[in-house]
Structure formats: structure tokens, C-alpha cells
CSV table of C-alpha atoms and ligand atoms in Angstrom, one decimal:
chain,number,residue,atom,x,y,z
P,1,MET,CA,41.2,-14.7,-23.6
P,2,SER,CA,40.6,-11.1,-24.5
P,3,GLU,CA,39.5,-8.9,-21.7
P,4,LYS,CA,36.1,-8.6,-23.3
P,5,LYS,CA,35.5,-12.3,-23.4
P,6,LYS,CA,36.4,-13.0,-19.8
P,7,ILE,CA,33.7,-14.3,-17.5
P,8,LYS,CA,32.6,-11.5,-15.2
P,9,VAL,CA,32.4,-12.2,-11.4
P,10,VAL,CA,30.1,-9.4,-10.4
P,11,THR,CA,30.7,-9.2,-6.6
P,12,PRO,CA,34.3,-9.0,-5.2
P,13,LEU,CA,35.7,-12.2,-3.7
P,14,VAL,CA,37.6,-11.9,-0.4
P,15,ASP,CA,41.1,-13.3,-1.1
P,16,ILE,CA,43.0,-14.1,2.1
P,17,ASP,CA,46.6,-14.9,1.4
P,18,GLY,CA,48.9,-17.0,3.7
P,19,ASP,CA,52.3,-18.5,4.2
P,20,GLU,CA,55.1,-20.7,3.0
P,21,MET,CA,54.5,-23.3,0.2
P,22,THR,CA,50.7,-22.6,0.0
P,23,ARG,CA,51.5,-18.9,-0.5
P,24,ILE,CA,53.6,-19.8,-3.6
P,25,MET,CA,50.9,-22.1,-5.0
P,26,TRP,CA,48.2,-19.5,-4.2
P,27,GLN,CA,49.9,-17.0,-6.6
P,28,MET,CA,50.4,-19.7,-9.3
P,29,VAL,CA,46.7,-20.8,-9.1
P,30,LYS,CA,45.5,-17.2,-9.5
P,31,GLU,CA,47.9,-16.4,-12.4
P,32,LYS,CA,47.7,-19.6,-14.4
P,33,LEU,CA,44.1,-20.9,-13.7
P,34,LEU,CA,41.9,-17.9,-12.8
P,35,PHE,CA,43.1,-14.6,-14.2
P,36,PRO,CA,43.3,-15.8,-17.8
P,37,TYR,CA,39.5,-16.6,-17.8
P,38,LEU,CA,37.9,-14.4,-15.1
P,39,ASP,CA,37.2,-10.7,-14.9
P,40,LEU,CA,37.5,-10.9,-11.1
P,41,SER,CA,37.9,-8.2,-8.5
P,42,LEU,CA,39.6,-9.4,-5.3
P,43,GLU,CA,39.4,-7.9,-1.9
P,44,TYR,CA,42.9,-8.9,-0.9
P,45,TYR,CA,44.0,-9.4,2.8
P,46,ASP,CA,47.5,-10.5,3.3
P,47,LEU,CA,47.7,-12.8,6.3
P,48,HIS,CA,51.4,-13.5,5.8
P,49,VAL,CA,52.6,-14.0,9.4
P,50,LYS,CA,54.9,-11.0,9.1
P,51,HIS,CA,52.0,-8.8,8.0
P,52,ARG,CA,49.8,-10.1,10.8
P,53,ASP,CA,52.6,-9.1,13.2
P,54,GLU,CA,53.0,-5.6,11.6
P,55,THR,CA,49.2,-4.9,12.0
P,56,ASP,CA,49.0,-6.5,15.5
P,57,ASP,CA,46.8,-9.1,13.8
P,58,ARG,CA,44.2,-6.5,12.8
P,59,VAL,CA,44.4,-7.8,9.2
P,60,THR,CA,42.9,-11.1,10.3
P,61,ILE,CA,39.9,-9.3,11.9
P,62,GLU,CA,39.5,-7.1,8.8
P,63,ALA,CA,39.5,-10.2,6.6
P,64,ALA,CA,36.7,-11.8,8.6
P,65,GLU,CA,34.8,-8.5,8.5
P,66,ALA,CA,35.2,-8.5,4.7
P,67,ILE,CA,33.7,-12.0,4.5
P,68,LYS,CA,30.7,-10.6,6.5
P,69,LYS,CA,30.4,-7.8,4.0
P,70,TYR,CA,30.7,-9.7,0.7
P,71,GLY,CA,29.6,-13.1,1.9
P,72,VAL,CA,32.3,-15.3,0.3
P,73,GLY,CA,36.0,-15.6,1.1
P,74,VAL,CA,38.8,-18.0,0.1
P,75,LYS,CA,41.7,-18.5,2.4
P,76,CYS,CA,45.3,-19.8,1.9
P,77,ALA,CA,46.9,-21.8,4.8
P,78,THR,CA,48.6,-19.7,7.4
P,79,ILE,CA,51.2,-20.3,10.1
P,80,THR,CA,49.8,-20.5,13.6
P,81,PRO,CA,52.6,-18.9,15.6
P,82,THR,CA,54.4,-21.0,18.2
P,83,ALA,CA,57.5,-20.1,20.2
P,84,GLU,CA,59.6,-21.5,17.4
P,85,ARG,CA,57.8,-19.4,14.8
P,86,VAL,CA,58.1,-16.2,16.9
P,87,ARG,CA,61.9,-16.7,16.7
P,88,GLU,CA,61.9,-17.7,13.1
P,89,TYR,CA,60.0,-14.6,12.0
P,90,ASN,CA,61.0,-12.3,14.8
P,91,LEU,CA,57.4,-11.7,15.8
P,92,LYS,CA,56.1,-9.4,18.6
P,93,GLN,CA,54.1,-12.3,20.1
P,94,ASP,CA,52.6,-15.7,19.4
P,95,TRP,CA,49.4,-14.4,17.7
P,96,LYS,CA,46.3,-16.5,17.9
P,97,SER,CA,45.4,-19.0,15.1
P,98,PRO,CA,43.9,-17.0,12.3
P,99,ASN,CA,41.3,-19.8,11.7
P,100,GLY,CA,40.3,-19.6,15.3
P,101,THR,CA,39.9,-15.8,15.1
P,102,ILE,CA,37.9,-15.9,11.9
P,103,ARG,CA,35.7,-18.8,13.1
P,104,ALA,CA,34.9,-16.8,16.3
P,105,ILE,CA,33.8,-13.8,14.2
P,106,LEU,CA,31.8,-15.7,11.7
P,107,ASP,CA,30.4,-18.3,14.2
P,108,GLY,CA,30.6,-21.2,11.8
P,109,THR,CA,30.7,-24.9,11.4
P,110,VAL,CA,33.6,-26.6,9.5
P,111,PHE,CA,32.7,-29.1,6.7
P,112,ARG,CA,35.5,-31.3,5.2
P,113,THR,CA,35.0,-33.2,2.0
P,114,PRO,CA,37.6,-35.3,0.2
P,115,ILE,CA,38.2,-34.9,-3.5
P,116,LEU,CA,37.9,-38.4,-5.2
P,117,VAL,CA,39.7,-39.5,-8.3
P,118,LYS,CA,39.3,-42.8,-10.1
P,119,ASN,CA,42.8,-43.9,-9.8
P,120,ILE,CA,43.0,-43.5,-6.1
P,121,ARG,CA,40.7,-45.9,-4.4
P,122,PRO,CA,39.4,-45.1,-1.0
P,123,THR,CA,40.7,-47.6,1.5
P,124,VAL,CA,37.1,-48.4,2.4
P,125,LEU,CA,36.1,-50.2,-0.8
P,126,PRO,CA,32.4,-49.5,-0.9
P,127,TRP,CA,32.9,-45.7,-0.7
P,128,LYS,CA,32.1,-44.3,-4.2
P,129,LYS,CA,31.1,-40.7,-3.3
P,130,PRO,CA,32.7,-38.3,-0.9
P,131,ILE,CA,31.6,-38.3,2.8
P,132,THR,CA,31.6,-34.8,4.3
P,133,VAL,CA,32.2,-34.5,8.0
P,134,GLY,CA,30.5,-31.6,9.7
P,135,ARG,CA,32.2,-31.0,13.0
P,136,HIS,CA,30.7,-28.9,15.8
P,137,ALA,CA,33.7,-26.8,16.6
P,138,TYR,CA,32.5,-25.5,20.0
P,139,GLY,CA,32.6,-26.7,23.6
P,140,ASP,CA,32.8,-30.3,25.0
P,141,ILE,CA,36.3,-31.5,26.0
P,142,TYR,CA,37.9,-28.7,23.9
P,143,SER,CA,37.0,-26.2,26.6
P,144,GLY,CA,36.4,-28.5,29.5
P,145,ALA,CA,37.7,-28.3,33.1
P,146,GLU,CA,39.6,-31.3,34.5
P,147,MET,CA,40.8,-32.2,37.9
P,148,ARG,CA,43.1,-34.9,39.3
P,149,ILE,CA,41.6,-36.3,42.5
P,150,GLU,CA,44.3,-37.1,45.0
P,151,GLY,CA,42.3,-39.2,47.5
P,152,ALA,CA,38.9,-39.9,49.0
P,153,GLY,CA,36.2,-37.3,48.7
P,154,ARG,CA,33.0,-36.2,46.9
P,155,VAL,CA,33.0,-34.5,43.5
P,156,GLU,CA,29.8,-32.6,42.6
P,157,LEU,CA,28.3,-30.6,39.7
P,158,LEU,CA,27.1,-27.3,41.1
P,159,PHE,CA,25.0,-24.7,39.3
P,160,THR,CA,24.7,-21.3,40.9
P,161,PRO,CA,21.9,-19.3,39.3
P,162,ALA,CA,22.9,-15.8,38.4
P,163,ASP,CA,19.5,-14.5,39.6
P,164,GLY,CA,20.1,-15.6,43.1
P,165,GLY,CA,17.9,-18.7,42.9
P,166,GLU,CA,18.6,-22.0,44.7
P,167,PRO,CA,21.8,-23.7,43.7
P,168,VAL,CA,21.5,-27.1,42.1
P,169,ARG,CA,23.9,-29.9,43.0
P,170,LYS,CA,24.5,-33.4,41.6
P,171,THR,CA,27.0,-35.9,42.8
P,172,ILE,CA,29.4,-37.1,40.1
P,173,HIS,CA,31.3,-39.6,42.3
P,174,ASP,CA,32.2,-40.4,45.9
P,175,PHE,CA,35.8,-41.2,45.6
P,176,SER,CA,37.4,-43.7,47.9
P,177,GLU,CA,40.7,-43.6,46.1
P,178,PRO,CA,42.6,-41.3,43.7
P,179,GLY,CA,41.2,-40.7,40.2
P,180,ILE,CA,40.2,-38.1,37.7
P,181,VAL,CA,37.2,-35.9,36.8
P,182,GLN,CA,36.1,-33.8,33.9
P,183,GLY,CA,33.5,-31.1,33.4
P,184,ILE,CA,32.3,-30.1,29.9
P,185,HIS,CA,29.5,-27.8,28.6
P,186,ASN,CA,27.7,-26.7,25.5
P,187,THR,CA,25.0,-24.1,24.8
P,188,ASP,CA,21.6,-24.4,23.1
P,189,ALA,CA,22.5,-21.4,20.9
P,190,SER,CA,25.7,-23.1,19.7
P,191,ILE,CA,24.1,-26.4,19.1
P,192,THR,CA,21.2,-24.7,17.2
P,193,SER,CA,23.6,-22.8,14.9
P,194,PHE,CA,25.5,-26.0,14.3
P,195,ALA,CA,22.3,-27.8,13.3
P,196,ARG,CA,21.3,-25.0,11.0
P,197,ALA,CA,24.7,-24.9,9.4
P,198,CYS,CA,24.5,-28.6,8.8
P,199,PHE,CA,21.0,-28.6,7.3
P,200,THR,CA,22.0,-25.5,5.1
P,201,PHE,CA,25.1,-27.3,3.8
P,202,ALA,CA,23.2,-30.6,3.1
P,203,TRP,CA,20.4,-28.6,1.4
P,204,ASP,CA,22.9,-26.6,-0.8
P,205,ARG,CA,24.4,-29.8,-2.1
P,206,ARG,CA,21.1,-31.8,-2.1
P,207,ILE,CA,22.6,-34.6,-0.1
P,208,ASP,CA,21.3,-36.6,2.9
P,209,ILE,CA,22.4,-35.8,6.4
P,210,TRP,CA,23.3,-38.2,9.2
P,211,PHE,CA,23.6,-37.1,12.8
P,212,SER,CA,25.0,-39.4,15.4
P,213,ALA,CA,25.5,-39.2,19.2
P,214,LYS,CA,25.1,-41.4,22.2
P,215,ASP,CA,21.8,-40.3,23.7
P,216,THR,CA,21.0,-43.8,25.1
P,217,ILE,CA,23.9,-43.3,27.6
P,218,SER,CA,24.0,-39.5,27.8
P,219,LYS,CA,20.3,-38.9,28.4
P,220,ILE,CA,20.6,-35.1,29.0
P,221,TYR,CA,23.8,-34.0,27.2
P,222,ASP,CA,23.7,-36.0,24.0
P,223,ALA,CA,20.0,-36.1,24.1
P,224,ARG,CA,19.9,-32.3,24.0
P,225,PHE,CA,21.9,-32.4,20.7
P,226,ARG,CA,19.4,-34.8,19.3
P,227,GLU,CA,16.4,-32.8,20.4
P,228,ILE,CA,17.8,-29.6,18.9
P,229,PHE,CA,18.6,-31.4,15.6
P,230,ASP,CA,15.0,-32.9,15.5
P,231,ARG,CA,13.4,-29.5,16.3
P,232,GLU,CA,15.5,-27.7,13.6
P,233,TYR,CA,14.6,-30.4,11.1
P,234,GLU,CA,10.8,-30.4,11.9
P,235,GLN,CA,10.5,-26.6,11.9
P,236,ASN,CA,12.7,-25.5,9.0
P,237,TRP,CA,13.7,-28.4,6.7
P,238,LYS,CA,11.4,-31.4,6.7
P,239,ASP,CA,9.1,-30.2,3.9
P,240,LYS,CA,11.9,-29.2,1.6
P,241,PHE,CA,13.9,-32.4,2.3
P,242,THR,CA,10.9,-34.7,1.8
P,243,GLU,CA,10.0,-33.0,-1.4
P,244,ALA,CA,13.5,-33.3,-2.7
P,245,GLY,CA,13.7,-37.0,-1.6
P,246,LEU,CA,16.4,-36.2,0.9
P,247,THR,CA,16.6,-37.8,4.4
P,248,PHE,CA,17.7,-36.8,7.8
P,249,PHE,CA,18.9,-39.9,9.6
P,250,PHE,CA,19.7,-40.1,13.3
P,251,THR,CA,21.5,-43.1,14.6
P,252,LEU,CA,23.7,-43.9,17.6
P,253,ILE,CA,27.4,-43.1,17.0
P,254,ASP,CA,28.6,-46.7,17.2
P,255,ASP,CA,25.9,-47.8,14.8
P,256,ALA,CA,26.9,-45.0,12.4
P,257,VAL,CA,30.6,-46.0,12.5
P,258,ALA,CA,29.7,-49.6,11.6
P,259,ARG,CA,27.2,-48.6,8.9
P,260,ILE,CA,29.4,-46.1,7.3
P,261,MET,CA,31.9,-48.8,6.3
P,262,LYS,CA,29.1,-50.4,4.1
P,263,THR,CA,27.7,-47.3,2.4
P,264,GLU,CA,28.5,-45.7,-0.9
P,265,GLY,CA,29.0,-42.3,0.8
P,266,GLY,CA,27.7,-39.1,-0.7
P,267,PHE,CA,26.2,-37.6,2.4
P,268,LEU,CA,26.9,-35.2,5.3
P,269,TRP,CA,27.9,-36.8,8.6
P,270,ALA,CA,27.2,-34.2,11.4
P,271,LEU,CA,29.2,-35.0,14.5
P,272,ARG,CA,29.9,-33.6,17.9
P,273,ASN,CA,33.2,-31.9,18.5
P,274,TYR,CA,35.3,-34.9,19.5
P,275,ASP,CA,33.6,-37.4,17.1
P,276,GLY,CA,34.2,-34.9,14.3
P,277,ASP,CA,37.8,-34.4,15.2
P,278,VAL,CA,38.5,-38.2,15.0
P,279,MET,CA,36.2,-39.1,12.1
P,280,SER,CA,37.4,-36.3,9.8
P,281,ASP,CA,40.9,-37.7,10.1
P,282,MET,CA,39.7,-41.2,9.4
P,283,VAL,CA,37.8,-40.0,6.3
P,284,ALA,CA,40.8,-38.0,5.1
P,285,ALA,CA,43.2,-41.0,5.6
P,286,ALA,CA,40.9,-43.4,3.8
P,287,SER,CA,40.7,-40.9,0.9
P,288,GLY,CA,44.5,-41.0,0.1
P,289,SER,CA,46.2,-37.7,0.9
P,290,LEU,CA,45.7,-34.7,3.2
P,291,ALA,CA,46.1,-32.6,0.0
P,292,MET,CA,42.8,-34.0,-1.3
P,293,MET,CA,40.7,-32.6,1.6
P,294,THR,CA,38.7,-29.5,1.1
P,295,SER,CA,37.2,-27.5,3.9
P,296,VAL,CA,34.6,-24.8,4.2
P,297,LEU,CA,33.4,-22.7,7.1
P,298,VAL,CA,29.6,-22.1,6.8
P,299,SER,CA,28.1,-19.6,9.2
P,300,PRO,CA,24.4,-19.6,10.1
P,301,HIS,CA,24.3,-16.0,8.8
P,302,GLY,CA,25.0,-17.2,5.3
P,303,TRP,CA,28.8,-16.3,5.1
P,304,TYR,CA,31.2,-18.8,3.6
P,305,GLU,CA,35.0,-19.2,3.8
P,306,TYR,CA,36.7,-21.9,1.6
P,307,GLU,CA,40.1,-23.3,2.2
P,308,ALA,CA,42.3,-26.4,2.0
P,309,ALA,CA,42.3,-28.6,5.1
P,310,HIS,CA,46.1,-28.9,5.1
P,311,GLY,CA,48.6,-26.5,6.5
P,312,THR,CA,51.4,-24.4,4.8
P,313,VAL,CA,53.5,-27.5,4.0
P,314,GLN,CA,56.5,-26.2,5.8
P,315,ARG,CA,58.8,-29.0,5.0
P,316,HIS,CA,58.4,-28.6,1.3
P,317,TYR,CA,58.8,-24.8,1.6
P,318,TYR,CA,62.2,-25.2,3.3
P,319,ARG,CA,63.2,-27.5,0.4
P,320,HIS,CA,62.0,-24.8,-2.0
P,321,LEU,CA,64.1,-22.2,-0.2
P,322,ARG,CA,67.2,-24.4,-0.5
P,323,GLY,CA,66.6,-24.3,-4.3
P,324,GLU,CA,65.4,-28.0,-4.5
P,325,GLU,CA,62.5,-29.0,-6.7
P,326,THR,CA,59.2,-29.6,-4.8
P,327,SER,CA,56.2,-31.7,-5.7
P,328,THR,CA,53.5,-30.1,-3.6
P,329,ASN,CA,49.9,-30.9,-4.4
P,330,SER,CA,47.6,-27.9,-5.1
P,331,MET,CA,44.3,-29.8,-5.5
P,332,ALA,CA,42.7,-28.7,-2.2
P,333,LEU,CA,43.8,-25.1,-2.8
P,334,ILE,CA,42.3,-25.1,-6.3
P,335,PHE,CA,39.1,-26.6,-4.9
P,336,ALA,CA,39.0,-23.9,-2.3
P,337,TRP,CA,38.9,-21.3,-5.2
P,338,THR,CA,36.3,-23.3,-7.2
P,339,GLY,CA,34.1,-23.7,-4.1
P,340,ALA,CA,34.2,-20.0,-3.5
P,341,LEU,CA,33.6,-19.2,-7.2
P,342,ARG,CA,30.7,-21.6,-7.4
P,343,LYS,CA,29.1,-20.1,-4.3
P,344,ARG,CA,29.7,-16.5,-5.7
P,345,GLY,CA,28.1,-17.5,-8.9
P,346,ASP,CA,25.1,-19.0,-7.1
P,347,LEU,CA,24.6,-15.9,-4.9
P,348,ASP,CA,25.1,-13.5,-7.8
P,349,GLY,CA,22.9,-15.5,-10.2
P,350,THR,CA,25.7,-15.9,-12.7
P,351,PRO,CA,25.7,-19.6,-13.8
P,352,GLU,CA,28.6,-19.0,-16.1
P,353,VAL,CA,30.9,-18.5,-13.1
P,354,ALA,CA,29.7,-21.7,-11.5
P,355,ALA,CA,30.2,-23.5,-14.8
P,356,PHE,CA,33.8,-22.2,-14.9
P,357,ALA,CA,34.3,-23.7,-11.4
P,358,ASP,CA,33.0,-27.0,-12.6
P,359,ARG,CA,35.3,-27.0,-15.6
P,360,LEU,CA,38.4,-26.2,-13.6
P,361,GLU,CA,37.6,-29.0,-11.1
P,362,THR,CA,37.1,-31.4,-14.0
P,363,ALA,CA,40.4,-30.3,-15.6
P,364,ALA,CA,42.2,-30.9,-12.2
P,365,ILE,CA,40.6,-34.3,-11.6
P,366,GLU,CA,41.3,-35.4,-15.2
P,367,THR,CA,44.9,-34.4,-14.9
P,368,VAL,CA,45.4,-36.7,-11.9
P,369,GLU,CA,43.4,-39.5,-13.6
P,370,SER,CA,45.6,-39.2,-16.7
P,371,GLY,CA,48.5,-40.1,-14.4
P,372,ILE,CA,50.1,-36.7,-14.0
P,373,MET,CA,50.4,-36.1,-10.3
P,374,THR,CA,52.4,-34.9,-7.4
P,375,GLY,CA,54.5,-37.2,-5.2
P,376,ASP,CA,51.9,-37.6,-2.4
P,377,LEU,CA,49.4,-39.0,-4.9
P,378,LEU,CA,51.8,-41.1,-6.9
P,379,ALA,CA,52.5,-43.0,-3.6
P,380,VAL,CA,48.9,-44.1,-3.3
P,381,ALA,CA,47.6,-44.2,-6.8
P,382,GLU,CA,46.9,-47.4,-8.7
P,383,GLU,CA,50.0,-48.3,-10.8
P,384,ALA,CA,49.7,-47.4,-14.5
P,385,PRO,CA,52.3,-47.0,-17.2
P,386,GLY,CA,51.4,-43.4,-17.8
P,387,ASN,CA,51.9,-42.3,-14.1
P,388,ARG,CA,54.4,-39.5,-13.8
P,389,LYS,CA,55.5,-37.4,-10.9
P,390,VAL,CA,55.6,-33.7,-11.6
P,391,SER,CA,56.8,-30.6,-9.8
P,392,THR,CA,54.6,-28.2,-7.9
P,393,GLU,CA,54.5,-25.8,-10.9
P,394,GLY,CA,54.4,-28.6,-13.4
P,395,PHE,CA,51.2,-29.9,-11.9
P,396,ILE,CA,49.5,-26.6,-12.1
P,397,ASP,CA,50.8,-26.1,-15.7
P,398,ALA,CA,49.3,-29.5,-16.7
P,399,ILE,CA,46.0,-28.5,-15.2
P,400,ALA,CA,46.2,-25.1,-17.0
P,401,THR,CA,46.8,-27.0,-20.4
P,402,ASN,CA,43.7,-29.2,-19.7
P,403,LEU,CA,41.6,-26.2,-18.7
P,404,ALA,CA,42.7,-24.2,-21.8
P,405,ARG,CA,41.4,-27.1,-24.0
P,406,LYS,CA,38.1,-27.0,-22.2
P,407,MET,CA,37.7,-23.3,-22.5
P,408,ALA,CA,38.7,-23.1,-26.2
Q,501,LIG,P1,50.8,-29.5,6.8
Q,501,LIG,O1,51.2,-28.2,6.3
Q,501,LIG,O2,49.4,-29.9,6.6
Q,501,LIG,O3,51.8,-30.6,6.3
Q,501,LIG,C1,52.0,-31.8,6.9
Q,501,LIG,C2,52.6,-32.9,5.9
Q,501,LIG,O4,51.5,-33.4,5.1
Q,501,LIG,C3,53.5,-32.3,4.9
Q,501,LIG,O5,54.8,-32.2,5.4
Q,501,LIG,C4,53.4,-33.2,3.7
Q,501,LIG,O6,54.0,-34.5,4.0
Q,501,LIG,C5,51.9,-33.5,3.8
Q,501,LIG,N1,51.1,-32.5,3.0
Q,501,LIG,C6,50.3,-31.5,3.4
Q,501,LIG,N2,49.8,-30.8,2.5
Q,501,LIG,C7,50.3,-31.3,1.3
Q,501,LIG,C8,50.2,-30.9,0.0
Q,501,LIG,N3,49.4,-29.9,-0.4
Q,501,LIG,N4,51.0,-31.6,-1.0
Q,501,LIG,C9,51.8,-32.6,-0.6
Q,501,LIG,N5,51.9,-33.0,0.7
Q,501,LIG,C10,51.2,-32.3,1.6
Q,501,LIG,O7,51.0,-29.5,8.4
Q,501,LIG,P2,52.2,-29.0,9.3
Q,501,LIG,O8,53.5,-29.2,8.6
Q,501,LIG,O9,52.0,-29.6,10.6
Q,501,LIG,O10,52.0,-27.5,9.5
Q,501,LIG,C11,52.7,-26.4,8.8
Q,501,LIG,C12,52.1,-25.1,9.2
Q,501,LIG,O11,50.8,-25.0,8.8
Q,501,LIG,C13,52.1,-24.8,10.7
Q,501,LIG,O12,52.7,-23.6,10.9
Q,501,LIG,C14,50.7,-24.8,11.1
Q,501,LIG,O13,50.4,-23.8,12.0
Q,501,LIG,C15,50.0,-24.4,9.8
Q,501,LIG,N6,48.6,-25.0,9.6
Q,501,LIG,C16,47.7,-24.1,9.1
Q,501,LIG,C17,46.4,-24.6,8.8
Q,501,LIG,C18,45.4,-23.7,8.2
Q,501,LIG,O14,45.8,-22.5,7.9
Q,501,LIG,N7,44.2,-24.1,7.9
Q,501,LIG,C19,46.1,-25.9,9.1
Q,501,LIG,C20,47.0,-26.8,9.6
Q,501,LIG,C21,48.3,-26.3,9.9
Q,501,LIG,P3,55.5,-34.8,3.6
Q,501,LIG,O15,56.4,-33.8,4.2
Q,501,LIG,O16,55.7,-36.2,4.1
Q,501,LIG,O17,55.6,-34.8,2.1
Q,502,LIG,MG1,41.7,-34.6,14.3
């Protein structure tokens, strides 16, 4: 397309580059699928593990700050350094997970949605539309305190008010033999921002929202989550939802798990931290491949960060370094870009940008449905004579050909 005819994205998009195989695909996606059609200005932050190391991880903080400034970012997968990675890349230290750092700055909730294609049937047969899992990524067992109890004795909860008021105690258990205990917490503020992020997400997509917990058993802890969701709904969403014919549905977690197997999908399932951890893996597995799972961090302040749910695909990268051909799936990375572009278009009031995102997604889905796919998908797709495994680059090229036809 001539420069004049390219679709203008008016606000810069925050582009956060990453590592290994996803870094290679990141470049290809931009060059082959985006730059030919978009007049796009990118605020580029290079989170390659070596560059994070050189900047003492400042670049990660700067990337998060840029998302705050511009509102929308798109992130490639990044290495979370371990002792092994520190040796491999000769790093100064094992820097924190970039996703953890960015999430802490943006204060968000992570939503994961599978990409569905006709020739890969979900393992759960009634599922026709994607189920998004919204996981509260704060507190509970992920920041709990645990103790091994060696013998007889009493374990209590003790609250010591900071203002010098009377301490409050409650017995957890009078042990007569060895055992274990665990203490967990959450805060009203975090639960409220989780609820807000969930309603915002469901509203943006005009989908129903389910929330499930176990408030019949946990009459204070889980019940507090339910109260806050109810309050948020009544105060800020009920009118809009009712008018749009959307529902907010609370049901016990065990009931939800049973019901979900019989639904068509197409809604947001908001879950507490542990439930979301477990159920998002179940939804991903039932949908075919990790490379078909998209992920977006939505902050209650209205900032968005789009990414693929998978990592840097290290094993494929090493194969690539040895000069072998790879067949790595770029679907979730492409959908990270389309998600970010569609949101940018919505915020800027430029429907042609959102329409481009739709076309690119359709081109990608139709490529897989025509039988052209990467190895991970071929293994789970319905058998058909036209099915053909292509390389990492071959897959992006096939999508580019399809897209060119749509844009002509
Ligand atoms: P991974 O990169 O998600 O890959 C695990 C396996 O899943 C791959 O070996 C591959 O299986 C399959 N797979 C994942 N994505 C694929 C794709 N796009 N196409 C085809 N197959 C795909 O997880 P990992 O190997 O455990 O982690 C590698 C690095 O990623 C680590 O350094 C970790 O810190 C980082 N990580 C980053 C993020 C993030 O930035 N959001 C998330 C998770 C992990 P086969 O080898 O069987 O083909
Ligand atoms: Mg999990």
C-alpha cells in the first residue's frame, strides 16, 4: 500500500519486545502483517533479557509507565530469569518477572480467552464460543503464611489493631497431634478493583459475567468477595447490563464447574486467585493449544496490556539457533496485536483501525481453517486432505497472503 493509503493509528502504541522464539515472530508479525497496511507510531521498549540487565530493569518500569501514558500496550513474551538464565545470559542478577512488575504498576486483572477455529473442536463438546477466565491475581494462598505444627498446641488468628485497640483472637484449631496450618488474606480495595476490571471487560465485549466462590462454607472470606461483586454491580453496572440484556450470575464454584460443561460458552468467568489459576489451564487445554490462548491485563484505571498467554517457546528457539526449521504458532501473538489495535481504534474513535484488526484476525483464523497450520495445531485438528504443516515463517506468510486478498 502507498504511504498515503495506509490506515492511520493516531495515538502511539506501546510496543514491548521480548525474548527467544517470540522475539523472532514479533518482528515478522510487524513487518509482514502490520507495517504494510498501518501508518503506526510505536513507543518501543526492548525487554530482551540482556537489555533489562543493562538497564538494571528500568526499561520494564518505563514500559509500564508508557502504558499509563498512552493507555494501550502490546507485549511479547519475556524470559523470567532463573539461576540457569543468569548463567546463560551472564546477568547481574535474577531480575523479577516483567509481568509481575508491570502488573504491580498497572494494578490489573488478567483475562485469558482462547481463539477458536472450526477444525479444532474444544474437548468439551457443547462449547461453541470462547470462555474467558478472569483471574484475581492478588492474595490468597499466593501470598499466604503456612506453618507445620509439630505437636499438641493451639493455633489462633490474632489481629493487633495499629491504633492500639483491643487485639482480636480466634482459635483455628486445638491440635492434639502434628499437622499443618495456613493463613491467607485479601483486601477490600483489591477485590473491588478486581470486580471493576471484570465488569469493565464484560461490558466492553457485551458478554455475560459469572462469578463463583464458596460463600456457603466460607461465610466471611468468600462471602466478602460476593458482597463486593454484588455492591459493584448494583452501584455501577446493573442499569447498563439490564438494558443491554446482559446478566451477572453468581453461583457456587462447584455448581459453576458442573454447569460450565453444558454451556455454549461466550461469557466471562470471574474467579478467585486459585480457582482462576486452575480453571484457566483447563479452558486452555480444552481449546487445543497453549498458542491459541490470548491474554490481556485490564487495569481499573483504564489501561490495557495485550499479550499471548504462552512463554518464549525456548525449546523451539534452540532448534532455530541450531539452524533447524521450526513450526511455531504465532496466533496468540497476532491476536495480542489485533486486541491492542482494536482497543486503540475504540479509544481514538478510528473505526477503520478496529476494522483492520478484525480483518487480520479473520485472515489468521481462515488460514488455519483452510488446513495451513503449525505443528502444535496439526496434532489436534480434525483430519482433512488439505491439512499441511508449515514453518514459523511459512505460517505468517500464508496469513499475509490471505490478508492481502482482504485488503485489496
Ligand atoms: P512456553 O514458552 O509457553 O512453552 C512451553 C511449550 O508449549 C513449548 O515448548 C511448546 O511445546 C508449547 N508452545 C508454547 N507456545 C507455543 C507456540 N506459540 N507454538 C507452538 N508451541 C508452543 O513455556 P516455557 O518453555 O516453560 O517457558 C519459556 C520461557 O518463557 C521461560 O523463560 C519463561 O520464564 C518464559 N515465560 C514467559 C511468559 C510471559 O512473558 N508471559 C509466560 C510464560 C513463560 P513443544 O516444545 O512440545 O512443541
Ligand atoms: Mg495455572
